[in-house]
CSV table of C-alpha atoms in Angstrom, one decimal:
chain,number,residue,atom,x,y,z
H,3,UNK,CA,132.3,76.0,83.2
H,4,UNK,CA,133.0,79.6,82.5
H,5,UNK,CA,130.7,82.4,83.0
H,6,UNK,CA,131.1,86.1,82.1
H,7,UNK,CA,129.3,88.9,83.9
H,8,UNK,CA,129.1,92.7,83.2
H,9,UNK,CA,128.2,95.5,85.6
H,10,UNK,CA,131.1,95.3,88.1
H,11,UNK,CA,130.7,99.1,88.7
H,12,UNK,CA,130.0,98.8,92.4
H,13,UNK,CA,130.0,102.6,92.8
H,14,UNK,CA,127.4,105.0,94.4
H,15,UNK,CA,125.3,104.2,91.4
H,16,UNK,CA,126.0,100.5,91.4
H,17,UNK,CA,125.6,98.0,88.6
H,18,UNK,CA,124.2,94.5,89.5
H,19,UNK,CA,127.3,92.5,88.5
H,20,UNK,CA,128.9,92.2,91.9
H,21,UNK,CA,125.7,91.2,93.8
H,22,UNK,CA,124.9,88.8,90.9
H,23,UNK,CA,128.2,87.0,91.4
H,24,UNK,CA,127.7,86.9,95.1
H,25,UNK,CA,124.3,85.4,94.5
H,26,UNK,CA,125.7,82.7,92.2
H,27,UNK,CA,128.4,81.9,94.8
H,28,UNK,CA,125.7,81.6,97.4
H,29,UNK,CA,124.6,78.4,95.8
H,30,UNK,CA,126.4,75.3,97.0
H,31,UNK,CA,126.0,73.8,93.6
H,32,UNK,CA,127.7,76.7,91.8
H,33,UNK,CA,131.0,75.6,90.3
H,34,UNK,CA,132.3,77.9,87.6
H,35,UNK,CA,135.0,80.3,86.9
H,36,UNK,CA,133.8,83.9,86.6
H,37,UNK,CA,135.1,86.3,84.0
H,38,UNK,CA,134.4,90.0,84.5
H,39,UNK,CA,133.5,92.1,81.5
H,40,UNK,CA,134.2,95.8,82.3
H,41,UNK,CA,133.8,99.1,80.6
H,42,UNK,CA,136.1,101.1,82.9
H,43,UNK,CA,139.5,100.3,84.5
H,44,UNK,CA,138.2,101.5,87.8
H,45,UNK,CA,135.1,99.3,88.1
H,46,UNK,CA,135.5,98.2,91.7
H,47,UNK,CA,134.5,94.6,91.1
H,48,UNK,CA,137.9,93.8,89.5
H,49,UNK,CA,139.7,94.9,92.6
H,50,UNK,CA,137.7,92.7,94.9
H,51,UNK,CA,139.5,89.6,96.1
H,52,UNK,CA,138.2,86.2,94.8
H,53,UNK,CA,135.3,87.7,92.9
H,54,UNK,CA,136.4,87.1,89.4
H,55,UNK,CA,139.1,84.8,87.9
H,56,UNK,CA,139.9,87.3,85.1
H,57,UNK,CA,138.6,90.6,83.8
H,58,UNK,CA,138.5,92.0,80.3
H,59,UNK,CA,137.7,95.5,79.1
H,60,UNK,CA,135.0,95.6,76.5
H,61,UNK,CA,133.9,98.6,74.4
H,62,UNK,CA,131.0,100.8,75.3
H,63,UNK,CA,127.7,99.9,73.5
H,64,UNK,CA,127.8,103.4,71.9
H,65,UNK,CA,131.0,102.5,70.0
H,66,UNK,CA,129.1,100.0,67.8
H,67,UNK,CA,128.2,96.3,67.9
H,68,UNK,CA,131.0,95.3,65.6
H,69,UNK,CA,133.6,96.4,68.1
H,70,UNK,CA,131.8,94.6,70.9
H,71,UNK,CA,131.5,91.4,68.8
H,72,UNK,CA,135.2,91.6,67.8
H,73,UNK,CA,136.2,92.0,71.4
H,74,UNK,CA,133.9,89.2,72.6
H,75,UNK,CA,135.3,86.9,69.9
H,76,UNK,CA,138.8,87.6,71.1
H,77,UNK,CA,137.8,86.9,74.7
H,78,UNK,CA,136.0,83.7,73.6
H,79,UNK,CA,139.2,82.5,72.0
H,80,UNK,CA,141.1,83.0,75.3
H,81,UNK,CA,138.5,81.8,77.7
H,82,UNK,CA,135.9,79.5,76.1
H,83,UNK,CA,133.0,81.1,77.9
H,84,UNK,CA,129.8,79.0,78.3
H,85,UNK,CA,127.4,81.8,79.4
H,86,UNK,CA,127.3,85.6,79.5
H,87,UNK,CA,125.0,87.4,81.8
H,88,UNK,CA,124.7,91.1,80.8
H,89,UNK,CA,123.4,93.1,83.7
H,90,UNK,CA,123.0,96.7,82.5
H,91,UNK,CA,120.1,98.3,80.7
H,92,UNK,CA,122.3,100.2,78.3
H,93,UNK,CA,123.9,97.1,76.9
H,94,UNK,CA,120.9,94.8,76.7
H,95,UNK,CA,119.8,95.8,73.1
H,96,UNK,CA,123.3,95.1,71.9
H,97,UNK,CA,123.5,91.7,73.5
H,98,UNK,CA,120.1,90.8,72.2
H,99,UNK,CA,121.2,91.8,68.7
H,100,UNK,CA,124.4,89.7,69.0
H,101,UNK,CA,122.6,86.7,70.6
H,102,UNK,CA,122.7,84.4,67.5
H,103,UNK,CA,126.3,85.3,66.6
H,104,UNK,CA,127.4,84.7,70.1
H,105,UNK,CA,125.6,81.4,70.2
H,106,UNK,CA,127.6,80.4,67.2
H,107,UNK,CA,130.7,81.0,69.2
H,108,UNK,CA,129.3,78.7,71.9
H,109,UNK,CA,128.1,81.5,74.3
H,110,UNK,CA,124.7,81.1,75.8
H,111,UNK,CA,122.6,83.8,77.3
H,112,UNK,CA,119.1,84.1,78.7
H,113,UNK,CA,117.7,87.3,77.4
H,114,UNK,CA,114.3,88.9,76.6
H,115,UNK,CA,113.4,89.4,73.0
H,116,UNK,CA,113.3,92.9,71.3
H,117,UNK,CA,109.5,92.8,71.5
H,118,UNK,CA,109.6,92.1,75.2
H,119,UNK,CA,112.1,94.8,75.8
H,120,UNK,CA,109.9,97.3,73.9
H,121,UNK,CA,106.7,96.4,75.6
H,122,UNK,CA,108.1,97.4,79.0
H,123,UNK,CA,109.9,100.5,77.8
H,124,UNK,CA,109.1,103.6,79.8
H,125,UNK,CA,107.1,105.2,77.0
H,126,UNK,CA,105.1,102.0,76.3
H,127,UNK,CA,104.4,100.8,79.8
H,128,UNK,CA,101.2,102.8,80.2
H,129,UNK,CA,99.6,101.2,77.2
H,130,UNK,CA,100.7,97.7,78.3
H,131,UNK,CA,99.3,98.2,81.8
H,132,UNK,CA,96.0,99.7,80.5
H,133,UNK,CA,95.5,96.8,78.1
H,134,UNK,CA,96.1,94.3,80.9
H,135,UNK,CA,94.1,96.0,83.7
H,136,UNK,CA,97.2,96.7,85.8
H,137,UNK,CA,97.2,100.0,87.7
H,138,UNK,CA,99.7,102.5,86.3
H,139,UNK,CA,100.1,106.3,87.0
H,140,UNK,CA,98.6,108.4,84.2
H,141,UNK,CA,101.2,109.7,81.8
H,142,UNK,CA,101.7,111.6,78.6
H,143,UNK,CA,104.6,111.9,76.3
H,144,UNK,CA,105.9,115.4,75.3
H,145,UNK,CA,108.4,116.3,72.7
H,146,UNK,CA,108.6,120.0,73.1
H,147,UNK,CA,108.5,122.6,75.8
H,148,UNK,CA,105.3,124.1,74.3
H,149,UNK,CA,103.6,120.7,74.9
H,150,UNK,CA,104.2,121.1,78.6
H,151,UNK,CA,101.4,123.6,78.7
H,152,UNK,CA,98.9,120.8,78.6
H,153,UNK,CA,100.1,119.3,81.9
H,154,UNK,CA,97.6,121.1,84.2
H,155,UNK,CA,94.7,120.0,82.0
H,156,UNK,CA,95.6,116.4,82.5
H,157,UNK,CA,97.0,116.2,86.0
H,158,UNK,CA,97.4,118.4,89.1
H,159,UNK,CA,100.9,119.4,90.2
H,160,UNK,CA,103.2,118.0,91.4
H,161,UNK,CA,104.0,115.8,88.5
H,162,UNK,CA,107.0,113.6,87.7
H,163,UNK,CA,109.1,114.5,84.7
H,164,UNK,CA,111.0,111.4,83.5
H,165,UNK,CA,113.6,110.7,80.8
H,166,UNK,CA,113.0,108.0,78.3
H,167,UNK,CA,116.0,106.0,79.7
H,168,UNK,CA,117.0,107.5,83.0
H,169,UNK,CA,116.4,110.4,85.4
H,170,UNK,CA,113.3,111.8,87.0
H,171,UNK,CA,112.3,115.0,88.8
H,172,UNK,CA,109.2,115.9,90.8
H,173,UNK,CA,108.1,119.4,89.8
H,174,UNK,CA,105.6,121.7,91.3
H,175,UNK,CA,104.8,124.1,88.5
H,176,UNK,CA,105.3,124.8,84.8
H,177,UNK,CA,108.6,126.7,85.3
H,178,UNK,CA,110.1,123.7,87.2
H,179,UNK,CA,108.7,121.4,84.6
H,180,UNK,CA,110.5,123.4,81.8
H,181,UNK,CA,113.8,123.2,83.7
H,182,UNK,CA,113.5,119.5,84.2
H,183,UNK,CA,112.5,119.0,80.5
H,184,UNK,CA,115.6,120.8,79.3
H,185,UNK,CA,117.9,119.0,81.8
H,186,UNK,CA,116.6,115.5,80.8
H,187,UNK,CA,116.2,116.1,77.1
H,188,UNK,CA,119.7,117.4,76.7
H,189,UNK,CA,121.1,114.3,78.4
H,190,UNK,CA,118.7,111.5,77.3
H,191,UNK,CA,116.8,112.8,74.4
H,192,UNK,CA,113.1,112.9,73.6
H,193,UNK,CA,110.3,112.2,74.3
H,194,UNK,CA,109.9,113.2,77.9
H,195,UNK,CA,107.4,111.4,80.1
H,196,UNK,CA,105.1,113.4,82.3
H,197,UNK,CA,103.7,111.2,84.9
H,198,UNK,CA,101.0,111.6,87.6
H,199,UNK,CA,102.6,111.9,91.0
H,200,UNK,CA,101.3,109.4,93.5
H,201,UNK,CA,101.9,109.6,97.2
H,202,UNK,CA,102.8,106.4,98.8
H,203,UNK,CA,105.5,103.9,99.7
H,204,UNK,CA,107.7,102.3,97.1
H,205,UNK,CA,107.9,98.5,96.7
H,206,UNK,CA,110.2,96.6,94.4
H,207,UNK,CA,110.0,93.0,93.2
H,208,UNK,CA,112.9,91.0,91.8
H,209,UNK,CA,111.7,88.2,89.5
H,210,UNK,CA,112.6,85.7,86.9
H,211,UNK,CA,110.5,84.6,84.0
H,212,UNK,CA,111.2,81.5,82.0
H,213,UNK,CA,109.9,82.8,78.6
H,214,UNK,CA,106.7,80.7,78.6
H,215,UNK,CA,104.8,83.0,80.9
H,216,UNK,CA,105.8,81.1,84.0
H,217,UNK,CA,107.3,82.9,87.0
H,218,UNK,CA,110.3,81.0,88.3
H,219,UNK,CA,110.5,83.2,91.4
H,220,UNK,CA,109.6,86.7,92.7
H,221,UNK,CA,110.7,88.4,95.9
H,222,UNK,CA,109.3,91.7,97.1
H,223,UNK,CA,111.2,94.3,99.0
H,224,UNK,CA,110.5,97.6,100.6
H,225,UNK,CA,113.3,100.2,100.7
H,226,UNK,CA,114.2,101.2,104.2
H,227,UNK,CA,116.7,103.9,103.3
H,228,UNK,CA,116.9,105.9,100.1
H,229,UNK,CA,120.0,108.0,99.3
H,230,UNK,CA,119.7,111.5,97.9
H,231,UNK,CA,120.3,109.9,94.4
H,232,UNK,CA,117.2,107.8,95.0
H,233,UNK,CA,119.1,104.6,95.4
H,234,UNK,CA,117.8,102.1,98.0
H,235,UNK,CA,120.7,101.7,100.5
H,236,UNK,CA,118.8,99.3,102.8
H,237,UNK,CA,115.7,97.2,102.3
H,238,UNK,CA,113.6,94.4,103.8
H,239,UNK,CA,111.8,91.5,102.2
H,240,UNK,CA,108.0,91.7,102.6
H,241,UNK,CA,105.1,89.6,101.4
H,242,UNK,CA,101.9,90.9,100.0
H,243,UNK,CA,100.1,88.5,97.8
H,244,UNK,CA,98.6,91.3,95.6
H,245,UNK,CA,102.1,92.5,94.8
H,246,UNK,CA,103.4,89.1,93.8
H,247,UNK,CA,100.3,88.3,91.8
H,248,UNK,CA,100.6,91.5,89.8
H,249,UNK,CA,104.2,90.7,89.1
H,250,UNK,CA,103.3,87.2,88.0
H,251,UNK,CA,100.6,88.6,85.7
H,252,UNK,CA,103.1,91.0,84.1
H,253,UNK,CA,105.5,88.0,83.4
H,254,UNK,CA,102.6,85.9,82.1
H,255,UNK,CA,101.4,88.6,79.7
H,256,UNK,CA,104.8,89.6,78.4
H,257,UNK,CA,106.1,86.0,78.5
H,258,UNK,CA,109.2,87.6,80.1
H,259,UNK,CA,112.4,85.7,79.5
H,260,UNK,CA,115.1,86.8,81.9
H,261,UNK,CA,115.6,88.5,85.3
H,262,UNK,CA,113.7,91.7,86.0
H,263,UNK,CA,112.8,94.3,88.6
H,264,UNK,CA,109.3,95.7,88.9
H,265,UNK,CA,108.9,99.0,90.7
H,266,UNK,CA,105.6,99.8,92.4
H,267,UNK,CA,104.1,102.5,94.5
H,268,UNK,CA,101.3,101.7,96.9
H,269,UNK,CA,98.9,104.6,97.0
H,270,UNK,CA,98.6,106.0,100.5
H,271,UNK,CA,95.0,107.0,99.5
H,272,UNK,CA,93.7,103.7,98.2
H,273,UNK,CA,96.2,101.1,99.2
H,274,UNK,CA,96.4,100.0,95.6
H,275,UNK,CA,99.7,99.1,93.9
H,276,UNK,CA,100.6,101.1,90.7
H,277,UNK,CA,103.4,99.8,88.4
H,278,UNK,CA,106.0,102.5,87.9
H,279,UNK,CA,108.6,100.7,85.9
H,280,UNK,CA,109.9,97.4,84.6
H,281,UNK,CA,113.7,97.2,84.5
H,282,UNK,CA,114.8,94.4,82.1
H,283,UNK,CA,117.5,92.9,84.3
H,284,UNK,CA,118.1,92.0,87.9
H,285,UNK,CA,118.4,94.9,90.3
H,286,UNK,CA,121.4,95.7,92.4
H,287,UNK,CA,119.7,94.4,95.5
H,288,UNK,CA,119.4,90.9,93.9
H,289,UNK,CA,121.6,89.4,96.6
H,290,UNK,CA,118.7,89.7,99.0
H,291,UNK,CA,116.8,87.1,97.0
H,292,UNK,CA,119.1,84.0,97.6
H,293,UNK,CA,119.4,85.1,101.2
H,294,UNK,CA,115.6,85.0,101.5
H,295,UNK,CA,115.4,81.6,99.8
H,296,UNK,CA,115.2,82.2,96.1
H,297,UNK,CA,118.4,82.1,94.2
H,298,UNK,CA,117.1,83.7,91.1
H,299,UNK,CA,120.5,84.4,89.5
H,300,UNK,CA,121.5,80.7,89.9
H,301,UNK,CA,118.1,79.7,88.4
H,302,UNK,CA,118.8,82.1,85.4
H,303,UNK,CA,122.1,80.4,84.9
H,304,UNK,CA,120.5,77.0,84.8
H,305,UNK,CA,117.9,78.3,82.2
H,306,UNK,CA,120.8,79.8,80.1
H,307,UNK,CA,122.4,76.3,80.1
H,308,UNK,CA,119.1,74.8,79.0
H,309,UNK,CA,118.4,73.1,82.2
H,310,UNK,CA,114.9,72.7,83.8
H,311,UNK,CA,114.2,74.9,86.8
H,312,UNK,CA,111.5,74.3,89.3
H,313,UNK,CA,109.6,77.5,90.4
H,314,UNK,CA,110.1,78.8,93.9
H,315,UNK,CA,107.0,79.0,96.0
H,316,UNK,CA,108.0,81.0,99.0
H,317,UNK,CA,110.7,83.1,100.6
H,318,UNK,CA,111.6,84.4,104.0
H,319,UNK,CA,110.0,87.7,105.0
H,320,UNK,CA,112.0,90.1,107.2
H,321,UNK,CA,115.4,89.5,105.5
H,322,UNK,CA,117.3,92.8,105.4
H,323,UNK,CA,120.1,94.2,103.3
H,324,UNK,CA,122.2,97.2,104.3
H,325,UNK,CA,124.6,98.4,101.6
H,326,UNK,CA,128.0,99.7,102.7
H,327,UNK,CA,130.9,101.5,101.1
H,328,UNK,CA,134.3,99.9,101.4
H,329,UNK,CA,137.7,101.1,100.3
H,330,UNK,CA,139.7,98.6,98.3
H,331,UNK,CA,143.5,99.0,98.4
H,332,UNK,CA,145.6,97.9,95.5
H,333,UNK,CA,149.0,98.4,94.0
H,334,UNK,CA,149.5,100.6,90.9
H,335,UNK,CA,150.8,97.5,89.0
H,336,UNK,CA,147.3,96.1,89.0
H,337,UNK,CA,145.9,99.4,87.6
H,338,UNK,CA,148.7,99.5,85.1
H,339,UNK,CA,148.0,96.0,83.8
H,340,UNK,CA,144.3,96.6,83.2
H,341,UNK,CA,145.0,100.0,81.7
H,342,UNK,CA,147.7,98.9,79.2
H,343,UNK,CA,146.6,95.3,78.4
H,344,UNK,CA,142.8,95.7,78.8
H,345,UNK,CA,142.7,92.5,80.8
H,346,UNK,CA,143.8,91.2,84.2
E,25,UNK,CA,83.4,99.7,121.0
E,26,UNK,CA,83.7,96.9,118.5
E,27,UNK,CA,86.1,94.1,119.0
E,28,UNK,CA,89.5,94.0,117.3
E,29,UNK,CA,91.9,91.2,116.6
E,30,UNK,CA,95.5,91.0,115.4
E,31,UNK,CA,95.9,89.4,111.9
E,32,UNK,CA,97.7,86.0,112.1
E,33,UNK,CA,100.7,87.2,110.1
E,34,UNK,CA,101.7,89.8,112.6
E,35,UNK,CA,103.9,88.8,115.5
E,36,UNK,CA,105.3,90.7,118.4
E,37,UNK,CA,108.7,89.8,120.0
E,38,UNK,CA,109.3,89.7,123.8
E,39,UNK,CA,110.9,93.1,123.5
E,40,UNK,CA,107.7,94.6,122.0
E,41,UNK,CA,109.0,94.8,118.5
E,42,UNK,CA,106.4,94.4,115.7
E,43,UNK,CA,107.0,93.7,112.1
E,44,UNK,CA,104.3,94.1,109.5
E,45,UNK,CA,105.2,91.6,106.8
E,46,UNK,CA,103.0,93.1,104.1
E,47,UNK,CA,104.6,96.5,104.2
E,48,UNK,CA,108.0,96.0,106.0
E,49,UNK,CA,107.0,98.6,108.6
E,50,UNK,CA,108.3,98.0,112.2
E,51,UNK,CA,107.0,99.4,115.5
E,52,UNK,CA,108.0,99.2,119.1
E,53,UNK,CA,105.6,99.1,121.9
E,54,UNK,CA,106.2,99.9,125.6
E,55,UNK,CA,105.3,97.4,128.3
E,56,UNK,CA,101.7,98.4,128.6
E,57,UNK,CA,101.2,98.5,124.8
E,58,UNK,CA,102.8,95.1,124.6
E,59,UNK,CA,100.5,93.7,127.2
E,60,UNK,CA,97.4,95.0,125.5
E,61,UNK,CA,98.6,93.8,122.1
E,62,UNK,CA,99.2,90.3,123.4
E,63,UNK,CA,95.7,90.3,124.9
E,64,UNK,CA,94.3,91.4,121.5
E,65,UNK,CA,96.3,88.5,119.9
E,66,UNK,CA,94.6,86.2,122.4
E,67,UNK,CA,91.3,87.5,120.9
E,68,UNK,CA,90.2,89.2,124.2
E,69,UNK,CA,87.4,91.8,124.1
E,70,UNK,CA,87.9,95.4,125.2
E,71,UNK,CA,86.1,94.6,128.5
E,72,UNK,CA,88.3,91.6,129.1
E,73,UNK,CA,91.4,93.5,128.3
E,74,UNK,CA,90.3,96.3,130.6
E,75,UNK,CA,89.6,93.9,133.5
E,76,UNK,CA,93.0,92.2,133.1
E,77,UNK,CA,94.9,95.5,133.1
E,78,UNK,CA,92.9,97.1,136.0
E,79,UNK,CA,94.0,94.2,138.3
E,80,UNK,CA,97.7,95.4,138.0
E,81,UNK,CA,97.4,99.2,137.9
E,82,UNK,CA,95.9,101.8,140.1
E,83,UNK,CA,93.6,103.5,137.6
E,84,UNK,CA,89.9,104.1,137.4
E,85,UNK,CA,88.0,102.0,134.9
E,86,UNK,CA,86.6,104.8,132.8
E,87,UNK,CA,90.0,106.4,132.2
E,88,UNK,CA,91.6,103.0,131.5
E,89,UNK,CA,88.9,102.0,128.9
E,90,UNK,CA,89.2,105.4,127.2
E,91,UNK,CA,93.0,105.0,127.0
E,92,UNK,CA,92.8,101.4,125.7
E,93,UNK,CA,90.2,102.5,123.0
E,94,UNK,CA,92.6,105.3,121.9
E,95,UNK,CA,95.4,102.9,121.7
E,96,UNK,CA,93.5,100.3,119.7
E,97,UNK,CA,92.3,102.9,117.3
E,98,UNK,CA,95.9,103.9,116.8
E,99,UNK,CA,96.8,100.3,116.1
E,100,UNK,CA,93.9,100.1,113.6
E,101,UNK,CA,95.2,103.2,111.8
E,102,UNK,CA,98.5,101.4,111.5
E,103,UNK,CA,96.9,98.2,110.2
E,104,UNK,CA,98.1,96.3,113.2
E,105,UNK,CA,94.6,95.2,114.2
E,106,UNK,CA,91.4,94.6,112.2
E,107,UNK,CA,87.9,95.1,113.4
E,108,UNK,CA,85.7,92.0,113.7
């Protein structure tokens, strides 16, 4: 069997590809060749020993789906891939659009639908949570600087100014809000989300839904160390039934079909969990899940192959990950090959 | 003072290290704290804890009880004990 995975950019803002591959290899039953699909010749995953069998450059999603399809068709002729697991937010819509065409080429995936992707989008999450009695911070959408004037009427400062795709700033007054608005809108477009700021600890859940409303597994983690970019650099598995039940409720209501990450904050005032975001793919810390007893990536692979998967019912609390940086040394010939041929 | 117990899901290691599984928080207790915590785990009342400790240390009962109360209230604020 051959399996292709994206997101090998194990940088200081890492993609989930490398931990996903490590998770798959963690399973004793895993027996497949792994093909790396990369967007950049310096994605560290391709320089790691014994991680992938072969790697191919693919075009950025912004260059158009036709280009991506053409490239994947070529790769398919060479490799006969059984399953692709896309791991990045920015490429998901493209892969969902290509799902039928890739299936005709013999490539299986296990992806959410457009509708599911839309329900959990940052600008729609508030409505979804309100409709389903899930706590969510108050938020409003603004499309112009003049609309920022209404912030103090709705919430007290500080507030969180968030981009529709990425980026978030905590601001303390209107002037800071305007600066954040301009920064984010110039990079990620409109609208901008103004969200109530809640004090509390962040908790994240990695989960897998089978598309019928059933949760195959869910593992909760608290970040122990957060970098200045807001990335969790260490974390520990925890168990709070409320947190897992809210996650299962989300999966049930959306009938989520794929891996996901749910981001929560537990209010230090009330102790209640508020859902901040739903990321439509496994998180970078997904390798913690198999080590705590739930190999969610391997379960996703089975679902992509059309196999039955039994839900997990527990996991080991107190399992810790600590991320590290590691310099890989390689010869220029390797770099030359991937740069000139687009595959290695 | 009311009685307090340690929730079943909280354990303390021999070195006095406590892990709160619902939040991922960790704490370290000194020898005295560890001893009191283990007595709380054994569902001992404040009076029973006080009488156990006073056997080992040269301290007046009033001061000891006040210190234990302070310590237990601190544990409560950290969700390491619950009132029964």
